[in-house]
Coordinates of C-alpha atoms and ligand atoms in Angstrom, one line a residue:
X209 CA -68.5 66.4 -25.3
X210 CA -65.9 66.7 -28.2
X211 CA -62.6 66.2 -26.0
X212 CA -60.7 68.0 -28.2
X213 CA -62.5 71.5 -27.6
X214 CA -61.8 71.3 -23.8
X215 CA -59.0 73.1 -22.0
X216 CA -56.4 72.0 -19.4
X217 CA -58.9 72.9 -16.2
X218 CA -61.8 71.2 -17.6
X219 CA -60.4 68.3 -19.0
X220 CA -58.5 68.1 -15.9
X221 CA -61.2 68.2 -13.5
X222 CA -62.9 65.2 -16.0
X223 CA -59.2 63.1 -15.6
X224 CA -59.5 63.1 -11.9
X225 CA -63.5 62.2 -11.8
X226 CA -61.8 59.0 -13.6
X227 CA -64.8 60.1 -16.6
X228 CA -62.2 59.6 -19.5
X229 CA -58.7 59.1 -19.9
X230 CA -55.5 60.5 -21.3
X231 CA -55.3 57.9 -24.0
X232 CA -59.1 58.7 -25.1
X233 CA -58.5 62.6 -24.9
X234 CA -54.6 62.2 -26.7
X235 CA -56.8 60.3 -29.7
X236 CA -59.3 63.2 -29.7
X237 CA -56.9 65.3 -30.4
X238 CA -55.3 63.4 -32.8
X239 CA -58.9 62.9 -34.6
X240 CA -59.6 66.3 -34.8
X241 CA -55.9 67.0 -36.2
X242 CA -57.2 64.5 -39.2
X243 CA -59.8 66.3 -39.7
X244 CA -58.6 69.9 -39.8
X245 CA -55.4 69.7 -40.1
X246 CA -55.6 69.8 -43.9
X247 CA -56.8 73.1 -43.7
X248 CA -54.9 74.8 -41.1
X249 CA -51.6 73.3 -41.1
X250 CA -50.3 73.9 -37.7
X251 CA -47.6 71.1 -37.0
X252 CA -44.6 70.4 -38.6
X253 CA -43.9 67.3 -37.0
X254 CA -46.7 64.9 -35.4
X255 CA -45.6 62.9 -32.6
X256 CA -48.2 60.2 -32.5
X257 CA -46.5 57.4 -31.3
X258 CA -44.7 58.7 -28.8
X259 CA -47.7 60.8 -27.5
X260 CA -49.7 57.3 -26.7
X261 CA -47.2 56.1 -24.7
X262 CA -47.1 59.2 -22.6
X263 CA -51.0 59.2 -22.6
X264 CA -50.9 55.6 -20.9
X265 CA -48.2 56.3 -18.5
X266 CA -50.3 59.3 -17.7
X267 CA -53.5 57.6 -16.8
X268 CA -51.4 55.2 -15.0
X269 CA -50.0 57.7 -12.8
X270 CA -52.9 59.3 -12.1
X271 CA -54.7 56.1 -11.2
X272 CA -51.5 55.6 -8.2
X273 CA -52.7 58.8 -7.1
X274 CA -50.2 61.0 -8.5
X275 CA -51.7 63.5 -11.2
X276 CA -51.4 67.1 -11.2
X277 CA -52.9 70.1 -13.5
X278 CA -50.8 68.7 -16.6
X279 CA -51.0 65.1 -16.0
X280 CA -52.4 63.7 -19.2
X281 CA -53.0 67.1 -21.2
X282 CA -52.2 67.1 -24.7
X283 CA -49.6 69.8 -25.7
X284 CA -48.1 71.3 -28.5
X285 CA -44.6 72.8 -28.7
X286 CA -43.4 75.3 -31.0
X287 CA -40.8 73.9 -33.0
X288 CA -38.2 76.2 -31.4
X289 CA -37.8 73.8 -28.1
X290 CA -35.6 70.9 -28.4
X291 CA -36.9 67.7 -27.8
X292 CA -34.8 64.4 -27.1
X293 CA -35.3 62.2 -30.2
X294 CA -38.1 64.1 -31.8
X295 CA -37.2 66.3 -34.6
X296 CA -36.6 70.0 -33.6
X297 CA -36.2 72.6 -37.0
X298 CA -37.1 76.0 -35.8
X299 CA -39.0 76.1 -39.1
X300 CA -35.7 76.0 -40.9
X301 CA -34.9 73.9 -43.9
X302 CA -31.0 74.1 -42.3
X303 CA -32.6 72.0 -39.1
X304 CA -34.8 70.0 -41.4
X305 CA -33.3 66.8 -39.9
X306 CA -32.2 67.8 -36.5
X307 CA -32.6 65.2 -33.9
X308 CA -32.0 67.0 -30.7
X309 CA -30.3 64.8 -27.6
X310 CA -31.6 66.4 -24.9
X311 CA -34.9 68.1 -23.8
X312 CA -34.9 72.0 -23.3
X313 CA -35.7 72.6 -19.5
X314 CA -39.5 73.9 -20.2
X315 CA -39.9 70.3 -21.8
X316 CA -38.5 68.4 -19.3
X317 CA -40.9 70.3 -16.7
X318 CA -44.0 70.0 -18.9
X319 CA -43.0 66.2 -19.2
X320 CA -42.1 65.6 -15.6
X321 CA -45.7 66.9 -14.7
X322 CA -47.1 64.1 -17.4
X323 CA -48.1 65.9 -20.0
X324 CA -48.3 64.9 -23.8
X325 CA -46.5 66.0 -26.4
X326 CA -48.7 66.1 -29.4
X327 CA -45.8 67.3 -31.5
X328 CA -43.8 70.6 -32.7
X329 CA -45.8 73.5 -34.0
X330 CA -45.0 75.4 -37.2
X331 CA -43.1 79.0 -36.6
X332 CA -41.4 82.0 -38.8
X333 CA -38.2 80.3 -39.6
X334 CA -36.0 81.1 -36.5
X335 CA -39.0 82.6 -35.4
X336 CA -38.0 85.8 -37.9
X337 CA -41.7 87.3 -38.4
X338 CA -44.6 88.3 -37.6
X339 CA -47.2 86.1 -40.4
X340 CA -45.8 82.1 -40.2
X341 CA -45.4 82.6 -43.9
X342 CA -41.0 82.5 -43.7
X343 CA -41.7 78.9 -42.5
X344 CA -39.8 76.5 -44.5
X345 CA -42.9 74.1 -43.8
X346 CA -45.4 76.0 -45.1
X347 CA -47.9 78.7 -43.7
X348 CA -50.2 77.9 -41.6
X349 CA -53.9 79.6 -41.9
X350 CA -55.2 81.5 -39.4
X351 CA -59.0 78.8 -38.1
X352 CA -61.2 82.2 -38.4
X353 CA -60.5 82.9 -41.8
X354 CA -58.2 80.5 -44.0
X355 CA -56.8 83.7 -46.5
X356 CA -55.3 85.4 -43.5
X357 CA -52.5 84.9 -41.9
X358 CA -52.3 83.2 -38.1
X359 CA -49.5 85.6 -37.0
X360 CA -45.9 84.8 -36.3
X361 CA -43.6 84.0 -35.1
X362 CA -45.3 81.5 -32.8
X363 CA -48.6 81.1 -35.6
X364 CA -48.5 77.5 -35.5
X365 CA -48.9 77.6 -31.8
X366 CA -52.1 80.1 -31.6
X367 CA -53.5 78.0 -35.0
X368 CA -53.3 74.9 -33.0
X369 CA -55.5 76.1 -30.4
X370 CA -57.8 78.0 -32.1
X371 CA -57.7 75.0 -34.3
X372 CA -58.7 72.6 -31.0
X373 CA -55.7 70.6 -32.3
X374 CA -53.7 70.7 -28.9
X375 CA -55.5 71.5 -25.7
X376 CA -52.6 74.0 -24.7
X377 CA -49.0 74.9 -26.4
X378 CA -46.1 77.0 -25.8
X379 CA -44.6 79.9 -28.0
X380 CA -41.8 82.1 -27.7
X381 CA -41.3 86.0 -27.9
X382 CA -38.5 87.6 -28.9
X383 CA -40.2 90.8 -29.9
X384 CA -44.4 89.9 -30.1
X385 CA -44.4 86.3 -31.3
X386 CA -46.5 85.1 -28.4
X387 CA -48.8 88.0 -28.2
X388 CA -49.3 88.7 -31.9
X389 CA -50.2 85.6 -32.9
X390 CA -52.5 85.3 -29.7
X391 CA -54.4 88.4 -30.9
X392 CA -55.1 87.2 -34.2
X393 CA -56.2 83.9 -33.2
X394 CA -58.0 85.0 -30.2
X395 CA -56.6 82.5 -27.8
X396 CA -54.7 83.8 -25.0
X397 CA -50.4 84.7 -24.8
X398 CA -48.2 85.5 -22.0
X399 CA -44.7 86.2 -22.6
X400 CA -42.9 86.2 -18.7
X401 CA -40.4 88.3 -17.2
X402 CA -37.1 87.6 -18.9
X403 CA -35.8 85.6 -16.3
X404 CA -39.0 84.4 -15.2
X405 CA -38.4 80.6 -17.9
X406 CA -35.4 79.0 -18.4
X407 CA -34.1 79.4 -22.1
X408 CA -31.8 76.3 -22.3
X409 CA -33.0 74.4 -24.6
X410 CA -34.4 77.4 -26.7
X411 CA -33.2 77.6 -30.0
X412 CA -31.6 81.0 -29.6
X413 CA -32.8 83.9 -32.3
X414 CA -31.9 87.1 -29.9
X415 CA -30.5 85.9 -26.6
X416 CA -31.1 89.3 -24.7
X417 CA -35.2 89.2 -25.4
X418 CA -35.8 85.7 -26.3
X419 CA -38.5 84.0 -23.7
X420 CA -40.8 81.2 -23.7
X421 CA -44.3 81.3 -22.8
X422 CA -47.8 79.8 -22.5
X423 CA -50.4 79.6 -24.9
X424 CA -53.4 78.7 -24.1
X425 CA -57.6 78.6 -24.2
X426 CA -58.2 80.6 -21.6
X427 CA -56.7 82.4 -18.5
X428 CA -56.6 80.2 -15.9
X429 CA -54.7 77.6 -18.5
X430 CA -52.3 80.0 -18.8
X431 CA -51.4 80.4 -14.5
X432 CA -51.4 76.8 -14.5
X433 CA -48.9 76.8 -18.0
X434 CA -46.9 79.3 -16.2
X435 CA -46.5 77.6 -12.8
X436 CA -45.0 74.6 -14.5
X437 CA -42.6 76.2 -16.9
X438 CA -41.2 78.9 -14.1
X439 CA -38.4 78.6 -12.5
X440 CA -34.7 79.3 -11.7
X441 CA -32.7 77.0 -14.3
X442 CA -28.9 77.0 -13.7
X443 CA -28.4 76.0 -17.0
X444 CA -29.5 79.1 -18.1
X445 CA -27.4 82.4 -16.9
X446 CA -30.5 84.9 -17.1
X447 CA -32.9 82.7 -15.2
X448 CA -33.3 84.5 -12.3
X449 CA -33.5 83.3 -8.6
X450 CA -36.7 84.2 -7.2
X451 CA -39.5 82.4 -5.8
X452 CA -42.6 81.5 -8.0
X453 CA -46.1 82.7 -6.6
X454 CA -49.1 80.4 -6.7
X455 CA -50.0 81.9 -10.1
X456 CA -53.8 80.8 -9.9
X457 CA -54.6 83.1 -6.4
X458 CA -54.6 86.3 -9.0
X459 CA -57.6 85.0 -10.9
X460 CA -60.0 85.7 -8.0
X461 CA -58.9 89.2 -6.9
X462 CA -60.1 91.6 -9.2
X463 CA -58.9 94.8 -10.1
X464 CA -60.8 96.6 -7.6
X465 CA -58.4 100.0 -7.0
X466 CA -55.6 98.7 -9.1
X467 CA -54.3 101.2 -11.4
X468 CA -54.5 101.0 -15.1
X469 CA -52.6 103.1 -17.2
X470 CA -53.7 103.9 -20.7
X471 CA -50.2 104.5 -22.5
X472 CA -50.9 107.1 -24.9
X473 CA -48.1 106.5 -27.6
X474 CA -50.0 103.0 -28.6
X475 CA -53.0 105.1 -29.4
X476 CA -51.3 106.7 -32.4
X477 CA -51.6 107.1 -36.0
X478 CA -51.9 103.8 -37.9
X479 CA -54.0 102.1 -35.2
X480 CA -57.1 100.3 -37.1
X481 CA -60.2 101.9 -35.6
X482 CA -62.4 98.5 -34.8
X483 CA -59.3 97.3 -32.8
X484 CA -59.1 100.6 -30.3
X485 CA -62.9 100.3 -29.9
X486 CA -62.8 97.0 -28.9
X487 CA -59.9 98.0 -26.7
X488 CA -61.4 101.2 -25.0
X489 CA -63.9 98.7 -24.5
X490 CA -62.0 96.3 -22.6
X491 CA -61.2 99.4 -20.5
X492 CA -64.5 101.3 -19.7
X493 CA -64.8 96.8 -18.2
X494 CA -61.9 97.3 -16.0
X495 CA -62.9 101.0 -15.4
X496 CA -66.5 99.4 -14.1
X497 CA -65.4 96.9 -12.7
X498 CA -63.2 99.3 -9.9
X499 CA -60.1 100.0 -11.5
X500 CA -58.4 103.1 -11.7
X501 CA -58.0 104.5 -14.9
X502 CA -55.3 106.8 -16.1
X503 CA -53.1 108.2 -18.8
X504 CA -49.8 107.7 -19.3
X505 CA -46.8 108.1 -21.6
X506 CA -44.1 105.6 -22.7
X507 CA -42.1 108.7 -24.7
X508 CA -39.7 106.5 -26.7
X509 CA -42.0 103.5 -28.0
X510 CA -41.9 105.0 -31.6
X511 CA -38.4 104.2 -31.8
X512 CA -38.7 100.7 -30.4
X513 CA -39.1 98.7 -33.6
X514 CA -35.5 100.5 -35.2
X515 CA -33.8 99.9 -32.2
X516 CA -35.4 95.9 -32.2
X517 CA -33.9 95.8 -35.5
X518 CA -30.5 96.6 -34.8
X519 CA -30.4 94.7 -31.8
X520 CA -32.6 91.6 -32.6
X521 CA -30.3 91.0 -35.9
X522 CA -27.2 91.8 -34.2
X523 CA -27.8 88.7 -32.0
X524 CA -29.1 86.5 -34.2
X525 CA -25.9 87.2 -37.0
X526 CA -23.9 85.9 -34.0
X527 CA -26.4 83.1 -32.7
X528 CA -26.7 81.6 -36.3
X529 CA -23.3 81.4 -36.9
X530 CA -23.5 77.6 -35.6
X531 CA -25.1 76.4 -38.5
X532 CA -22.3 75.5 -40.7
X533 CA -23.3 72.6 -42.3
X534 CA -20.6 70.3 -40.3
X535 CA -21.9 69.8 -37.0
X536 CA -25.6 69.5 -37.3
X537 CA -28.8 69.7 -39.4
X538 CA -28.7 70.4 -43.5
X539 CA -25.0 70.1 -45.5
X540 CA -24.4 70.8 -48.9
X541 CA -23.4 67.9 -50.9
X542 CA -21.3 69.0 -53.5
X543 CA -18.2 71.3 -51.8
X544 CA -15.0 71.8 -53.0
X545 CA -13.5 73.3 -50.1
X546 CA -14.8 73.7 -46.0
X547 CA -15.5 77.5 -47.5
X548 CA -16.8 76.5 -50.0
X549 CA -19.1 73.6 -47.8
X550 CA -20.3 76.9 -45.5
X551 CA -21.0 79.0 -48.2
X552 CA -23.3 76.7 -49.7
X553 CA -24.8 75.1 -46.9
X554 CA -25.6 78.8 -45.5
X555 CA -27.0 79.9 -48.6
X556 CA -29.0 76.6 -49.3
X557 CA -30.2 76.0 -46.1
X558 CA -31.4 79.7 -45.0
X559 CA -34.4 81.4 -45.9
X560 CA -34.3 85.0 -47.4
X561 CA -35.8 86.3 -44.3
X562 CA -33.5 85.3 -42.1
X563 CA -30.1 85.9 -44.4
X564 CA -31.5 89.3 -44.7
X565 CA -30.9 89.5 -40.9
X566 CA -27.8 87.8 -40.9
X567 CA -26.7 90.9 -43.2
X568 CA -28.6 93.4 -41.4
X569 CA -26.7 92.4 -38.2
X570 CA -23.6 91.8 -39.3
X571 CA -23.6 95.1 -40.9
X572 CA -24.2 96.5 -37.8
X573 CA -21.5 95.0 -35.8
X574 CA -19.2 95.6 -38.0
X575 CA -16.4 97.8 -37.3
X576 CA -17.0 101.9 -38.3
X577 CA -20.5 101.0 -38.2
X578 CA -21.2 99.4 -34.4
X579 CA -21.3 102.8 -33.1
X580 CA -23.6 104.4 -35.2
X581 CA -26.2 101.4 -35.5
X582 CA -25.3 99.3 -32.7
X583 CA -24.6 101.1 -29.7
X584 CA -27.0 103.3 -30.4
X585 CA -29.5 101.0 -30.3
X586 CA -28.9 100.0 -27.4
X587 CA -28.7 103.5 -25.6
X588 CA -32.5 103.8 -27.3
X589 CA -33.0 100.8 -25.4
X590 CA -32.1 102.1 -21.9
X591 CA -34.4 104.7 -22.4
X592 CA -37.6 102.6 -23.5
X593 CA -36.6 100.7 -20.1
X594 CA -36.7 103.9 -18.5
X595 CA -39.9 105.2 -20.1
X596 CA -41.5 101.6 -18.4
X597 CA -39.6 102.2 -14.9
X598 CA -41.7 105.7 -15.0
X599 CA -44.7 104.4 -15.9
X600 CA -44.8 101.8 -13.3
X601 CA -44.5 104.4 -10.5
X602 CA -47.8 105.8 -11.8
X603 CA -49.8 102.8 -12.1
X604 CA -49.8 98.9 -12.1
X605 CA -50.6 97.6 -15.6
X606 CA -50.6 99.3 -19.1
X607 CA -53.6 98.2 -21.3
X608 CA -52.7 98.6 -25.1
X609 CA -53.7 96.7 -28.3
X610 CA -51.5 93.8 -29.3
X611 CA -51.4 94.6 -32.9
X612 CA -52.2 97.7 -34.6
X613 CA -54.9 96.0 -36.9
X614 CA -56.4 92.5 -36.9
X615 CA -54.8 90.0 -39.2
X616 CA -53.7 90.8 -42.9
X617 CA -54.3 88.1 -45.6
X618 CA -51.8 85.6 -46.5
X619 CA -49.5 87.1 -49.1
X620 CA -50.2 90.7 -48.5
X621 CA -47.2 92.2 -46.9
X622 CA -44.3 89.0 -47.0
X623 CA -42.5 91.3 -50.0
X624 CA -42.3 94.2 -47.7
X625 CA -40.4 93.9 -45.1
X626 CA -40.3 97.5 -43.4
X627 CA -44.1 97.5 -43.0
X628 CA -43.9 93.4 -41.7
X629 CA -41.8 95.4 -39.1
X630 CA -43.9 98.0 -37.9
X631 CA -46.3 95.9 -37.3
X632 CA -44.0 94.9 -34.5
X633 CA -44.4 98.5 -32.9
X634 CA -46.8 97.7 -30.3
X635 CA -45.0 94.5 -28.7
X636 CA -41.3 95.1 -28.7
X637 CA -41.4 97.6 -26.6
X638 CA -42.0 94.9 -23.7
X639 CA -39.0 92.9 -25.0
X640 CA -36.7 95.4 -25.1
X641 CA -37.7 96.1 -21.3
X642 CA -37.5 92.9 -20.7
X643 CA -41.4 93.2 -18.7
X644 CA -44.2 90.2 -18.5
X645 CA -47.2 91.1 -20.8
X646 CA -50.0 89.1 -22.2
X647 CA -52.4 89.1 -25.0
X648 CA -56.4 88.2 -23.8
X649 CA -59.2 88.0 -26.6
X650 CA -61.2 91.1 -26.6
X651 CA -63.1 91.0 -28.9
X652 CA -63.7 91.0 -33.1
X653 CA -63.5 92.9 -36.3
X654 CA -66.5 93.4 -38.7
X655 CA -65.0 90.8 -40.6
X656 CA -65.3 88.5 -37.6
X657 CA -61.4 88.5 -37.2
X658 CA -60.3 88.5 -33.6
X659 CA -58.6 91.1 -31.9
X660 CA -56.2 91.2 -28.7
X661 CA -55.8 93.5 -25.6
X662 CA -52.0 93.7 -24.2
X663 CA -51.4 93.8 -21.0
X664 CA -48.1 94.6 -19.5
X665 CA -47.0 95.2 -15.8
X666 CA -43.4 95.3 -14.1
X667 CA -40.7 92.7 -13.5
X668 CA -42.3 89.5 -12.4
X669 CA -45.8 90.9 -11.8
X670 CA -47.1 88.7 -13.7
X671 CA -49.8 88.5 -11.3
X672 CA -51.4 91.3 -11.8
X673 CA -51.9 90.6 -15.8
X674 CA -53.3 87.3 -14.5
X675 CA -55.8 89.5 -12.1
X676 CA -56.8 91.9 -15.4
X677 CA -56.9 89.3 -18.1
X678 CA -59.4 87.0 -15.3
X679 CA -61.7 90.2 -15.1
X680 CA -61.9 90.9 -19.1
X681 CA -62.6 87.4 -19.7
X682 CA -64.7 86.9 -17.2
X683 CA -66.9 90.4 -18.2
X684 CA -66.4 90.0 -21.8
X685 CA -67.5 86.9 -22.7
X686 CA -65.1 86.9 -25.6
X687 CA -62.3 84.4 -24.5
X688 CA -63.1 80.5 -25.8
X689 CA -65.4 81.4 -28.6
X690 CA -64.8 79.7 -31.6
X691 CA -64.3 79.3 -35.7
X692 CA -66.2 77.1 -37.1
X693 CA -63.9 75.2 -39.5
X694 CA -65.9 72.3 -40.7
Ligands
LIG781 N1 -41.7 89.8 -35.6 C1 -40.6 90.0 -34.8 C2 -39.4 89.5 -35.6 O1 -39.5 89.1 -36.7 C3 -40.7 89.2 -33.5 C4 -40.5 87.8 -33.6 C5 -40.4 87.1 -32.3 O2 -40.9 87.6 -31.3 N2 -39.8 85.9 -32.3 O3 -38.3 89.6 -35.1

């Protein structure tokens, strides 16, 4: 058995029979990252050293008895989580070499429960995208077809596993960038309940939808990714205080009478025809399999992406305004003045991605204009939250695709931005509200390029995504398949 290939549960269940050991499955890992590596280009940083040491305090903790579900898994980490003494750039030439002090809360969690940190996964710079290509790194290639892109912003993350170079990995998702990139690598995405994980720690892009989130190989990975990284922080303010369920319960309970809604706005013009088959399909499963199915409307998601990019930039104009060039991370050498010394920095160390949102934003605050743009953006998103709030008193879930069509090649639409950002139209709407949703395999394109069914449900249910995405998996048959890449 290739250890490597195996996911948290099974190589878990392996750990405890004593039948191999961290150190063993951390230099699979690594031995399959030489091999493939090359070709996908996932990581921006390796953390080899480091992730031996962890592997053999890990096996000796388990052998005193004391090894839980992550004890001894090899992880990857998007590069948007800081990490004490391992280099942290959020995909950003300005962070290139940023050394962080401290570990962000998730990693201290992930660590505290033993786990291995294989290294940082490549992301959008600042996580600004929805194809990995504004990566200052590189773009990494999606396993099932190198031309195409892996998604963004988290594309290094969903790579990695599709990739077998990590046994599980944690995104973020600001407004798709767990889900998307799920979809398109068919591995599996959950962004929580803002609220749900602690941000600190988080390189902020937009502070009012930003949260992280598991990625993983299959479902039952992802409740036991969940139940690590959940949790009431006080260092962050919008952690909220509310007790975590025992995640893993929802995989067994079916969806017998739960209700499904079918919104009908995601069903629209645009939507590639191979990805709504293989999502009606998904839901004549759940149908069969006893859940209620029935229509309903989320009336405002149309205007979801404008009102995302209004609000998203407008954050991030004010979030990015700490990289000056004097405290940490890239600095122009040759200033005349401290103007001068931001100026240059900025301008040198940014991609044109992200200054374009810099401007966007800042536009948009600006006084004379902040009515117009800003505020009403926000009233646009009161009523998406409303349109959910209504929706939720009909039925338990809403089953949707993830991405309007399966994943474009590399190159194809990185010079237009407006159509990079309707893209977006089918996952931001979950941001804005602020709701858990999830991406699950479900099935693939002619081309053989996977494609993702979203699920979303109300603040903190996550368990009843976990209950849907258990039954599609288990009924499809389409979750853990994989490329074959060498
Ligand atoms: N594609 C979106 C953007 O560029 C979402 C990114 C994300 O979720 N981080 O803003």
């Amino acid at each position: 058995m290739d250890l490597h290939t195996l996911t948290i549960h099974q190589l878990h269940e392996r750990l405890d029979r004593g039948e191999v050991t961290s150190v063993e499955a951390t230099e699979a890992v690594f031995g399959r990252i030489d091999q493939v590596e090359g070709k996908v280009g996932a990581y921006i940083t390796l953390n080899r050293t480091e992730a031996m040491v962890q592997a053999e305090a890990a096996d000796q903790r388990r052998a005193a008895g004391d090894g839980g579900a992550l004890c001894g898994i090899p992880l990857g980490l998007k590069d948007i989580v800081c990490t004490k003494g391992l280099k942290t750039t959020c995909g950003s030439k300005i962070l290139e070499s940023f050394v962080p002090p401290y570990d962000a809360t998730v990693v201290k969690k992930l660590k505290d429960a033993g786990a291995v940190i294989i290294g940082k996964l490549s992301m959008d710079e600042f996580a600004m995208g929805s194809s990995n290509e504004t990566c200052a790194f590189g773009t990494p290639k999606n396993p099932w077809d190198l031309a195409h892109i892996c998604g963004g912003s988290s594309g290094g993350s969903a790579a990695a596993l599709a990739a077998d170079e990590c046994i599980a990995a944690i995104g973020s998702d600001t407004g798709g960038s767990i889900r998307q990139p799920a979809s398109h690598c068919g591995v599996v995405g959950m962004k929580p309940t803002y609220g749900r994980v602690s941000r600190y720690g988080l390189l902020a892009y937009a502070s009012s939808l930003d949260q992280l989130g598991p990625m993983t190989k299959d479902v039952r990975d992802c409740t036991l990714m969940l139940q690590t990284m959940s949790g009431y922080d006080p260092r962050d303010s919008t952690s909220v205080n509310c007790p975590v369920p025992d995640y893993s319960a929802a995989l067994t309970q079916g969806v017998k009478g739960l209700k499904v809604g079918v919104p009908k706005e995601y069903f629209g013009e645009g939507l590639d025809s191979e990805v709504e088959q293989a999502v009606r399909s998904g839901i004549r499963l759940l149908e069969e399999a006893g859940a209620e199915i029935c229509q309903v409307s989320l009336p405002h998601t149309d205007y979801g992406v404008a009102a995302y990019y209004i609000i998203a930039p407008a954050e991030a104009s004010s979030n990015l305004a700490r990289y000056d060039g004097v405290r940490f991370g890239y600095r122009h050498q040759e200033a005349e003045s401290l103007l001068d010394l931001y100026c240059k920095s900025r301008s040198g160390g940014f991609g044109s991605e992200v200054k374009r949102r810099i401007m966007i934003g800042t536009y948009a605050l600006s006084s004379g204009y902040y009515d117009a743009y800003y505020k009403k953006a926000l009233q646009v998103r009161t009523l998406i939250v409303q349109d959910f709030l209504e929706a939720f008193k009909q039925c338990d879930v809403l089953v949707s695709p993830v991405s309007p069509f399966p994943a474009w090649r590399i190159g194809e639409k990185i010079d237009d931005p407006l159509s990079m950002y309707l893209s977006d139209v089918l996952t931001i709407p979950s941001n804005l509200a602020g709701v858990p949703c999830m991406s699950v395999p479900c099935g693939f394109s002619g081309a053989g390029l996977p494609i993702g069914l979203q699920i979303q449900a109300a603040h903190f249910a996550e368990e009843k995504i976990l209950q849907v995405a258990a039954v599609l998996e288990n009924e499809l048959g389409v979750v853990g398949k994989k490329p074959s890449l060498v």
